[in-house]
Amino acid sequence: MRILVTGGTGYIGSHTCVQLLERGDEVIIVDNLSNSKATVVDSIEKITGKRPVFYEADILDKNALDSIFAAHKPEAVIHFAGLKAVGESVSKPLEYYHNNITGTLMLLDVMRAHNCFKIVFSSSATVYGTPASVPIREDFPTGGTTNPYGTTKLYLERILSDLYVSDKRWSVVLLRYFNPIGAHESGLIGDNPNGIPNNLMPYVTRVAKGVLPELAVYGNDYPTHDGTGVRDFIHVEDLAAGHIAVLGHMEDVGVQVYNLGTGVGYSVLDLVNAFEKATGIKVPYRIAERRAGDIAECWSDPSKAQNELGWKATHTLEDMCRSAWNFEKAN
C-alpha cells in the first residue's frame, strides 16, 4: 500500500513508518522538520533496510502537497503533522489554530483532488476535556477542552466527521492517543524534540544524562494518590502498532474512533520512580506551579480497539523507561 505520512520524521510518525516499511508498504514522508531532524530518515533506513521517500515540506504549502500527490498517488494518509505542546498552545493559540487546522484543511483538499479518501488522524485524549470519570471510553462526551491544542484536535475531529457526511467515499479513523513514551529497541529513533522538551519523558532522560539540571513537576496538589497528575503512558511502539492494525480495517469504515492507551494510570512521580528503578539513575526534581491547560487524571478504556482491531498494548512502564534511556544514551 502507498501511504503518505505527514510528520513522518517526528516521534510517533517515525516509529509508525518503521512498522509500515517492515510490513512492505511504500512510505512517503512529508515533514517541515520544525520539531524533528532529517537524519531520522537515515535511522529509519538503518532499522528497516528500506528508505522512505522524504519531502521537506509544510502541509500549509498546498502547491507542494499537490506536486507530491501527483508524483506518488498515495492510497491513504496517516496524518501526524501538527503542533502538540499543551502549555505552549495556551500562550500561542493563533499559531496552533493556524498550523493544525488550516494545514489539515489544505491536506484534505489536496487528498480529495487526487481521489485519496482514506485518512488516519492523529487525535488526542485531550478532546475529552476534564472527564467526569476514568477510565475514558470512546462514547464519553467530548468538548470542554482545557487548552488550544486539544481544541484543534476537537475541531478537526468534527471537520473530518462532517466531511464524511458530505461524501461517503471517505474512510476516517480518529485515533485518540493517551501519553506515548519510550523508543525503538534499536536506540536509533525516539522522542528527540528540538530545543527544551515539552513532553515529560525526554525531559526526564535529559535530566538523567545531566543535560538539564532537574525535572519540574507541575503541581503536587491534584486529587490523585500522590498529588501529581496521572496519565496513561503507552509505549510508542504499541501506539505505532495501533496504526498498523487500523489500516486493515479501512474499507467502508465511515468514521471510527479508537482510544490507544494501556488502560492504566500512572502519576508523574510513579514514572520518575519507574525510571529510577529501570536505570539505576536518580532524577532530581522540584515541585513547580501547575501548568496551564493540564488536568488531574486521564487514562483510557482501550477495550474497543482490542475487540475490533485485535490490538493491545504490551509494554510495561519500566519497558518504556528503559527504552527511552537507551535512546538518550545513544544520542
mmCIF file of C-alpha atoms in Angstrom:
data_model
loop_
_atom_site.group_PDB
_atom_site.id
_atom_site.type_symbol
_atom_site.label_atom_id
_atom_site.label_comp_id
_atom_site.label_asym_id
_atom_site.label_seq_id
_atom_site.Cartn_x
_atom_site.Cartn_y
_atom_site.Cartn_z
ATOM 1 C CA MET A 1 0.000 0.000 0.000
ATOM 2 C CA ARG A 2 1.261 3.524 -0.797
ATOM 3 C CA ILE A 3 0.885 5.600 2.334
ATOM 4 C CA LEU A 4 1.708 9.264 2.770
ATOM 5 C CA VAL A 5 2.755 10.081 6.336
ATOM 6 C CA THR A 6 2.669 13.722 7.413
ATOM 7 C CA GLY A 7 5.019 14.415 10.295
ATOM 8 C CA GLY A 8 6.796 11.164 9.490
ATOM 9 C CA THR A 9 10.175 12.207 10.905
ATOM 10 C CA GLY A 10 8.573 13.101 14.228
ATOM 11 C CA TYR A 11 8.362 10.923 17.290
ATOM 12 C CA ILE A 12 5.256 8.805 16.668
ATOM 13 C CA GLY A 13 5.475 9.200 12.899
ATOM 14 C CA SER A 14 8.973 7.734 12.628
ATOM 15 C CA HIS A 15 8.067 4.634 14.651
ATOM 16 C CA THR A 16 4.969 4.135 12.538
ATOM 17 C CA CYS A 17 6.994 4.496 9.327
ATOM 18 C CA VAL A 18 9.324 1.740 10.537
ATOM 19 C CA GLN A 19 6.419 -0.633 11.072
ATOM 20 C CA LEU A 20 4.857 0.294 7.724
ATOM 21 C CA LEU A 21 8.111 -0.418 5.871
ATOM 22 C CA GLU A 22 8.597 -3.664 7.774
ATOM 23 C CA ARG A 23 5.218 -4.897 6.581
ATOM 24 C CA GLY A 24 6.033 -3.970 2.977
ATOM 25 C CA ASP A 25 4.246 -0.667 2.455
ATOM 26 C CA GLU A 26 5.583 2.138 0.271
ATOM 27 C CA VAL A 27 6.049 5.174 2.516
ATOM 28 C CA ILE A 28 6.159 8.832 1.506
ATOM 29 C CA ILE A 29 7.064 11.216 4.337
ATOM 30 C CA VAL A 30 6.137 14.908 4.373
ATOM 31 C CA ASP A 31 7.631 16.893 7.259
ATOM 32 C CA ASN A 32 8.731 20.501 7.699
ATOM 33 C CA LEU A 33 11.318 19.484 10.356
ATOM 34 C CA SER A 34 10.022 22.097 12.806
ATOM 35 C CA ASN A 35 10.354 19.590 15.648
ATOM 36 C CA SER A 36 12.443 16.791 14.144
ATOM 37 C CA LYS A 37 15.554 16.146 12.086
ATOM 38 C CA ALA A 38 16.132 14.898 8.546
ATOM 39 C CA THR A 39 18.641 12.342 9.877
ATOM 40 C CA VAL A 40 15.648 10.372 11.180
ATOM 41 C CA VAL A 41 15.170 9.177 7.598
ATOM 42 C CA ASP A 42 18.657 7.630 7.745
ATOM 43 C CA SER A 43 17.779 5.940 11.036
ATOM 44 C CA ILE A 44 14.570 4.525 9.576
ATOM 45 C CA GLU A 45 16.622 3.085 6.705
ATOM 46 C CA LYS A 46 19.164 1.562 9.114
ATOM 47 C CA ILE A 47 16.393 -0.173 11.050
ATOM 48 C CA THR A 48 14.390 -1.472 8.086
ATOM 49 C CA GLY A 49 16.883 -1.707 5.227
ATOM 50 C CA LYS A 50 14.437 0.399 3.221
ATOM 51 C CA ARG A 51 14.488 4.144 2.648
ATOM 52 C CA PRO A 52 11.192 6.010 2.654
ATOM 53 C CA VAL A 53 10.645 8.801 0.166
ATOM 54 C CA PHE A 54 11.117 12.068 2.032
ATOM 55 C CA TYR A 55 9.988 15.612 1.270
ATOM 56 C CA GLU A 56 10.865 18.558 3.460
ATOM 57 C CA ALA A 57 7.581 20.380 3.007
ATOM 58 C CA ASP A 58 4.878 22.038 5.072
ATOM 59 C CA ILE A 59 1.238 20.943 4.999
ATOM 60 C CA LEU A 60 0.386 24.645 4.749
ATOM 61 C CA ASP A 61 2.061 24.641 1.316
ATOM 62 C CA LYS A 62 -0.770 23.441 -0.896
ATOM 63 C CA ASN A 63 1.290 23.561 -4.098
ATOM 64 C CA ALA A 64 3.954 21.330 -2.583
ATOM 65 C CA LEU A 65 1.334 18.845 -1.396
ATOM 66 C CA ASP A 66 -0.292 18.831 -4.814
ATOM 67 C CA SER A 67 3.023 18.009 -6.502
ATOM 68 C CA ILE A 68 3.759 15.209 -4.028
ATOM 69 C CA PHE A 69 0.335 13.640 -4.507
ATOM 70 C CA ALA A 70 0.649 13.887 -8.282
ATOM 71 C CA ALA A 71 4.046 12.183 -8.196
ATOM 72 C CA HIS A 72 3.191 9.309 -5.835
ATOM 73 C CA LYS A 73 -0.601 8.827 -5.867
ATOM 74 C CA PRO A 74 -0.901 7.668 -2.244
ATOM 75 C CA GLU A 75 -3.777 5.359 -1.382
ATOM 76 C CA ALA A 76 -4.056 6.525 2.229
ATOM 77 C CA VAL A 77 -2.740 9.203 4.562
ATOM 78 C CA ILE A 78 -1.652 8.936 8.179
ATOM 79 C CA HIS A 79 -1.754 12.494 9.466
ATOM 80 C CA PHE A 80 0.597 13.222 12.366
ATOM 81 C CA ALA A 81 1.811 16.708 11.433
ATOM 82 C CA GLY A 82 0.872 19.401 13.915
ATOM 83 C CA LEU A 83 1.999 21.494 16.833
ATOM 84 C CA LYS A 84 1.456 19.492 20.014
ATOM 85 C CA ALA A 85 2.624 21.176 23.240
ATOM 86 C CA VAL A 86 -0.250 21.796 25.651
ATOM 87 C CA GLY A 87 1.402 24.624 27.591
ATOM 88 C CA GLU A 88 2.752 26.365 24.500
ATOM 89 C CA SER A 89 -0.682 26.263 22.875
ATOM 90 C CA VAL A 90 -2.059 28.364 25.733
ATOM 91 C CA SER A 91 0.479 31.103 25.011
ATOM 92 C CA LYS A 92 0.381 30.749 21.206
ATOM 93 C CA PRO A 93 -3.241 29.957 20.293
ATOM 94 C CA LEU A 94 -3.200 31.637 16.870
ATOM 95 C CA GLU A 95 -0.153 29.653 15.783
ATOM 96 C CA TYR A 96 -1.790 26.411 16.906
ATOM 97 C CA TYR A 97 -5.145 27.070 15.249
ATOM 98 C CA HIS A 98 -3.497 28.184 12.013
ATOM 99 C CA ASN A 99 -0.977 25.370 11.747
ATOM 100 C CA ASN A 100 -3.143 22.476 12.899
ATOM 101 C CA ILE A 101 -6.496 23.408 11.397
ATOM 102 C CA THR A 102 -5.531 25.324 8.252
ATOM 103 C CA GLY A 103 -2.809 22.791 7.472
ATOM 104 C CA THR A 104 -5.245 19.892 7.743
ATOM 105 C CA LEU A 105 -7.786 21.678 5.544
ATOM 106 C CA MET A 106 -5.075 22.091 2.884
ATOM 107 C CA LEU A 107 -4.201 18.410 3.149
ATOM 108 C CA LEU A 108 -7.814 17.261 2.871
ATOM 109 C CA ASP A 109 -8.434 19.479 -0.136
ATOM 110 C CA VAL A 110 -5.419 18.027 -1.940
ATOM 111 C CA MET A 111 -6.417 14.473 -0.969
ATOM 112 C CA ARG A 112 -9.875 14.989 -2.459
ATOM 113 C CA ALA A 113 -8.425 16.447 -5.653
ATOM 114 C CA HIS A 114 -6.293 13.321 -6.081
ATOM 115 C CA ASN A 115 -9.030 10.824 -5.181
ATOM 116 C CA CYS A 116 -7.378 9.743 -1.944
ATOM 117 C CA PHE A 117 -10.150 9.224 0.607
ATOM 118 C CA LYS A 118 -8.582 7.215 3.430
ATOM 119 C CA ILE A 119 -7.162 9.071 6.400
ATOM 120 C CA VAL A 120 -5.974 8.036 9.841
ATOM 121 C CA PHE A 121 -5.955 11.120 12.041
ATOM 122 C CA SER A 122 -3.660 11.621 14.999
ATOM 123 C CA SER A 123 -6.077 12.891 17.648
ATOM 124 C CA SER A 124 -5.714 13.059 21.397
ATOM 125 C CA ALA A 125 -7.344 12.223 24.703
ATOM 126 C CA THR A 126 -7.424 15.979 25.284
ATOM 127 C CA VAL A 127 -10.682 16.068 23.265
ATOM 128 C CA TYR A 128 -12.450 14.649 26.331
ATOM 129 C CA GLY A 129 -11.644 17.789 28.327
ATOM 130 C CA THR A 130 -11.838 17.103 32.055
ATOM 131 C CA PRO A 131 -13.590 13.720 32.140
ATOM 132 C CA ALA A 132 -16.336 13.104 34.677
ATOM 133 C CA SER A 133 -14.789 9.723 35.441
ATOM 134 C CA VAL A 134 -11.976 7.397 34.426
ATOM 135 C CA PRO A 135 -11.230 5.175 32.581
ATOM 136 C CA ILE A 136 -12.375 7.049 29.477
ATOM 137 C CA ARG A 137 -14.399 5.306 26.762
ATOM 138 C CA GLU A 138 -14.865 6.489 23.189
ATOM 139 C CA ASP A 139 -18.566 7.193 23.831
ATOM 140 C CA PHE A 140 -17.753 9.720 26.578
ATOM 141 C CA PRO A 141 -18.709 13.302 25.671
ATOM 142 C CA THR A 142 -16.058 15.432 24.022
ATOM 143 C CA GLY A 143 -15.587 19.169 24.417
ATOM 144 C CA GLY A 144 -14.732 21.425 27.304
ATOM 145 C CA THR A 145 -11.135 21.208 26.175
ATOM 146 C CA THR A 146 -8.721 22.918 28.537
ATOM 147 C CA ASN A 147 -6.166 24.203 26.019
ATOM 148 C CA PRO A 148 -5.988 25.314 22.361
ATOM 149 C CA TYR A 149 -4.007 22.208 21.336
ATOM 150 C CA GLY A 150 -6.864 19.987 22.479
ATOM 151 C CA THR A 151 -9.393 22.281 20.849
ATOM 152 C CA THR A 152 -7.648 21.967 17.471
ATOM 153 C CA LYS A 153 -7.970 18.183 17.751
ATOM 154 C CA LEU A 154 -11.633 18.503 18.737
ATOM 155 C CA TYR A 155 -12.428 20.799 15.805
ATOM 156 C CA LEU A 156 -10.548 18.587 13.356
ATOM 157 C CA GLU A 157 -12.450 15.520 14.516
ATOM 158 C CA ARG A 158 -15.666 17.423 13.768
ATOM 159 C CA ILE A 159 -14.381 18.608 10.385
ATOM 160 C CA LEU A 160 -13.431 15.066 9.389
ATOM 161 C CA SER A 161 -16.810 13.743 10.528
ATOM 162 C CA ASP A 162 -18.639 16.451 8.569
ATOM 163 C CA LEU A 163 -16.511 15.609 5.541
ATOM 164 C CA TYR A 164 -17.698 12.009 5.615
ATOM 165 C CA VAL A 165 -21.331 13.119 5.931
ATOM 166 C CA SER A 166 -20.873 15.188 2.782
ATOM 167 C CA ASP A 167 -19.082 12.478 0.787
ATOM 168 C CA LYS A 168 -19.353 8.791 1.678
ATOM 169 C CA ARG A 169 -16.180 7.950 -0.258
ATOM 170 C CA TRP A 170 -14.176 8.992 2.795
ATOM 171 C CA SER A 171 -12.910 6.466 5.326
ATOM 172 C CA VAL A 172 -11.856 8.286 8.501
ATOM 173 C CA VAL A 173 -10.270 6.795 11.605
ATOM 174 C CA LEU A 174 -9.758 9.074 14.609
ATOM 175 C CA LEU A 175 -7.112 7.731 16.979
ATOM 176 C CA ARG A 176 -7.219 9.325 20.414
ATOM 177 C CA TYR A 177 -3.743 8.930 21.862
ATOM 178 C CA PHE A 178 -3.032 8.974 25.529
ATOM 179 C CA ASN A 179 0.634 9.592 26.521
ATOM 180 C CA PRO A 180 3.266 7.969 24.299
ATOM 181 C CA ILE A 181 6.751 7.483 25.737
ATOM 182 C CA GLY A 182 9.684 5.126 25.116
ATOM 183 C CA ALA A 183 11.735 4.485 21.991
ATOM 184 C CA HIS A 184 12.571 1.883 19.370
ATOM 185 C CA GLU A 185 14.555 -1.064 20.711
ATOM 186 C CA SER A 186 17.440 -0.224 18.365
ATOM 187 C CA GLY A 187 18.011 3.109 20.125
ATOM 188 C CA LEU A 188 18.094 4.767 16.709
ATOM 189 C CA ILE A 189 14.793 6.650 16.929
ATOM 190 C CA GLY A 190 12.916 8.089 19.889
ATOM 191 C CA ASP A 191 11.458 11.272 21.315
ATOM 192 C CA ASN A 192 14.100 13.848 20.381
ATOM 193 C CA PRO A 193 12.434 17.283 20.155
ATOM 194 C CA ASN A 194 14.304 20.381 19.070
ATOM 195 C CA GLY A 195 15.141 22.679 21.999
ATOM 196 C CA ILE A 196 13.857 22.226 25.552
ATOM 197 C CA PRO A 197 11.387 19.306 25.649
ATOM 198 C CA ASN A 198 7.723 19.983 26.325
ATOM 199 C CA ASN A 199 6.981 16.303 26.999
ATOM 200 C CA LEU A 200 7.773 14.542 30.266
ATOM 201 C CA MET A 201 9.944 11.588 29.256
ATOM 202 C CA PRO A 202 12.568 13.363 27.116
ATOM 203 C CA TYR A 203 12.879 15.902 29.928
ATOM 204 C CA VAL A 204 13.456 13.079 32.421
ATOM 205 C CA THR A 205 16.097 11.434 30.228
ATOM 206 C CA ARG A 206 17.952 14.711 29.674
ATOM 207 C CA VAL A 207 17.992 15.348 33.414
ATOM 208 C CA ALA A 208 19.298 11.807 33.962
ATOM 209 C CA LYS A 209 22.005 12.454 31.384
ATOM 210 C CA GLY A 210 22.993 15.737 33.026
ATOM 211 C CA VAL A 211 21.975 17.912 30.084
ATOM 212 C CA LEU A 212 19.269 19.591 32.195
ATOM 213 C CA PRO A 213 19.670 20.250 35.944
ATOM 214 C CA GLU A 214 16.341 18.986 37.283
ATOM 215 C CA LEU A 215 12.810 17.989 36.384
ATOM 216 C CA ALA A 216 9.978 20.424 37.077
ATOM 217 C CA VAL A 217 6.911 18.561 38.338
ATOM 218 C CA TYR A 218 3.971 20.813 37.579
ATOM 219 C CA GLY A 219 1.722 20.613 40.607
ATOM 220 C CA ASN A 220 1.558 18.221 43.571
ATOM 221 C CA ASP A 221 -1.870 19.237 44.841
ATOM 222 C CA TYR A 222 -4.079 17.378 42.361
ATOM 223 C CA PRO A 223 -6.689 14.968 43.805
ATOM 224 C CA THR A 224 -4.526 11.911 42.973
ATOM 225 C CA HIS A 225 -2.702 9.335 45.108
ATOM 226 C CA ASP A 226 0.473 11.439 45.353
ATOM 227 C CA GLY A 227 -0.806 14.849 44.259
ATOM 228 C CA THR A 228 0.841 14.768 40.817
ATOM 229 C CA GLY A 229 -1.008 14.389 37.523
ATOM 230 C CA VAL A 230 -1.982 10.873 36.456
ATOM 231 C CA ARG A 231 -1.712 9.799 32.822
ATOM 232 C CA ASP A 232 -1.986 6.686 30.662
ATOM 233 C CA PHE A 233 1.582 6.199 29.445
ATOM 234 C CA ILE A 234 1.850 3.965 26.376
ATOM 235 C CA HIS A 235 4.978 2.707 24.627
ATOM 236 C CA VAL A 236 5.384 4.408 21.259
ATOM 237 C CA GLU A 237 5.914 1.004 19.633
ATOM 238 C CA ASP A 238 2.486 -0.110 20.870
ATOM 239 C CA LEU A 239 0.999 3.142 19.611
ATOM 240 C CA ALA A 240 2.570 2.676 16.169
ATOM 241 C CA ALA A 241 1.195 -0.873 16.073
ATOM 242 C CA GLY A 242 -2.266 0.589 16.586
ATOM 243 C CA HIS A 243 -1.935 2.430 13.279
ATOM 244 C CA ILE A 244 -0.926 -0.776 11.521
ATOM 245 C CA ALA A 245 -3.963 -2.539 12.987
ATOM 246 C CA VAL A 246 -6.253 0.244 11.770
ATOM 247 C CA LEU A 247 -5.028 0.018 8.179
ATOM 248 C CA GLY A 248 -6.501 -3.464 7.938
ATOM 249 C CA HIS A 249 -9.948 -2.010 8.691
ATOM 250 C CA MET A 250 -10.100 0.991 6.347
ATOM 251 C CA GLU A 251 -12.651 -0.280 3.847
ATOM 252 C CA ASP A 252 -16.051 1.370 4.217
ATOM 253 C CA VAL A 253 -15.471 2.330 7.842
ATOM 254 C CA GLY A 254 -17.191 5.709 7.608
ATOM 255 C CA VAL A 255 -15.887 7.404 10.755
ATOM 256 C CA GLN A 256 -14.424 5.265 13.529
ATOM 257 C CA VAL A 257 -12.903 6.362 16.833
ATOM 258 C CA TYR A 258 -10.435 4.395 18.947
ATOM 259 C CA ASN A 259 -8.622 5.101 22.183
ATOM 260 C CA LEU A 260 -4.996 3.995 22.094
ATOM 261 C CA GLY A 261 -3.768 3.535 25.656
ATOM 262 C CA THR A 262 -2.953 0.853 28.204
ATOM 263 C CA GLY A 263 -5.927 1.345 30.492
ATOM 264 C CA VAL A 264 -3.644 2.048 33.471
ATOM 265 C CA GLY A 265 -2.985 5.434 35.068
ATOM 266 C CA TYR A 266 0.421 6.358 36.482
ATOM 267 C CA SER A 267 1.380 9.633 38.139
ATOM 268 C CA VAL A 268 4.359 11.790 37.211
ATOM 269 C CA LEU A 269 6.182 10.576 40.319
ATOM 270 C CA ASP A 270 5.259 6.960 39.508
ATOM 271 C CA LEU A 271 7.049 7.447 36.203
ATOM 272 C CA VAL A 272 10.084 9.030 37.873
ATOM 273 C CA ASN A 273 10.284 6.099 40.296
ATOM 274 C CA ALA A 274 9.912 3.564 37.465
ATOM 275 C CA PHE A 275 12.682 5.315 35.532
ATOM 276 C CA GLU A 276 15.000 5.208 38.531
ATOM 277 C CA LYS A 277 14.234 1.517 39.072
ATOM 278 C CA ALA A 278 14.768 0.638 35.397
ATOM 279 C CA THR A 279 18.031 2.569 35.018
ATOM 280 C CA GLY A 280 19.521 2.906 38.495
ATOM 281 C CA ILE A 281 19.845 6.680 37.965
ATOM 282 C CA LYS A 282 18.360 9.263 40.324
ATOM 283 C CA VAL A 283 16.280 12.033 38.754
ATOM 284 C CA PRO A 284 16.376 15.261 40.790
ATOM 285 C CA TYR A 285 13.085 17.154 40.644
ATOM 286 C CA ARG A 286 11.334 20.154 42.134
ATOM 287 C CA ILE A 287 7.661 20.901 42.534
ATOM 288 C CA ALA A 288 6.509 23.807 40.367
ATOM 289 C CA GLU A 289 3.152 25.532 39.903
ATOM 290 C CA ARG A 290 0.513 23.747 37.897
ATOM 291 C CA ARG A 291 0.897 24.154 34.162
ATOM 292 C CA ALA A 292 -1.864 25.939 32.255
ATOM 293 C CA GLY A 293 -4.176 23.543 30.439
ATOM 294 C CA ASP A 294 -3.364 20.404 32.463
ATOM 295 C CA ILE A 295 -5.966 18.199 34.168
ATOM 296 C CA ALA A 296 -5.660 15.921 37.216
ATOM 297 C CA GLU A 297 -6.048 12.468 35.702
ATOM 298 C CA CYS A 298 -6.653 10.870 32.359
ATOM 299 C CA TRP A 299 -6.472 7.225 31.360
ATOM 300 C CA SER A 300 -8.226 5.058 28.827
ATOM 301 C CA ASP A 301 -10.546 2.162 28.420
ATOM 302 C CA PRO A 302 -8.861 0.617 25.345
ATOM 303 C CA SER A 303 -11.235 -2.348 25.018
ATOM 304 C CA LYS A 304 -12.844 -1.167 21.763
ATOM 305 C CA ALA A 305 -9.504 -1.277 19.923
ATOM 306 C CA GLN A 306 -8.765 -4.644 21.487
ATOM 307 C CA ASN A 307 -12.130 -6.109 20.468
ATOM 308 C CA GLU A 308 -12.433 -4.616 16.971
ATOM 309 C CA LEU A 309 -8.809 -4.349 15.825
ATOM 310 C CA GLY A 310 -7.176 -7.147 17.791
ATOM 311 C CA TRP A 311 -4.722 -4.557 19.163
ATOM 312 C CA LYS A 312 -3.405 -4.390 22.718
ATOM 313 C CA ALA A 313 -0.548 -2.516 24.383
ATOM 314 C CA THR A 314 2.015 -4.987 25.723
ATOM 315 C CA HIS A 315 4.942 -2.960 27.126
ATOM 316 C CA THR A 316 5.302 -2.158 30.834
ATOM 317 C CA LEU A 317 6.117 1.261 32.299
ATOM 318 C CA GLU A 318 9.651 0.065 33.056
ATOM 319 C CA ASP A 319 9.998 -1.130 29.426
ATOM 320 C CA MET A 320 9.076 2.376 28.329
ATOM 321 C CA CYS A 321 11.590 3.996 30.691
ATOM 322 C CA ARG A 322 14.389 1.598 29.776
ATOM 323 C CA SER A 323 13.961 2.091 26.029
ATOM 324 C CA ALA A 324 13.773 5.883 26.398
ATOM 325 C CA TRP A 325 17.039 5.862 28.359
ATOM 326 C CA ASN A 326 18.730 3.595 25.776
ATOM 327 C CA PHE A 327 17.787 6.111 23.100
ATOM 328 C CA GLU A 328 19.038 9.060 25.140
ATOM 329 C CA LYS A 329 22.377 7.356 25.798
ATOM 330 C CA ALA A 330 22.804 6.572 22.105
ATOM 331 C CA ASN A 331 22.075 10.142 21.045
#
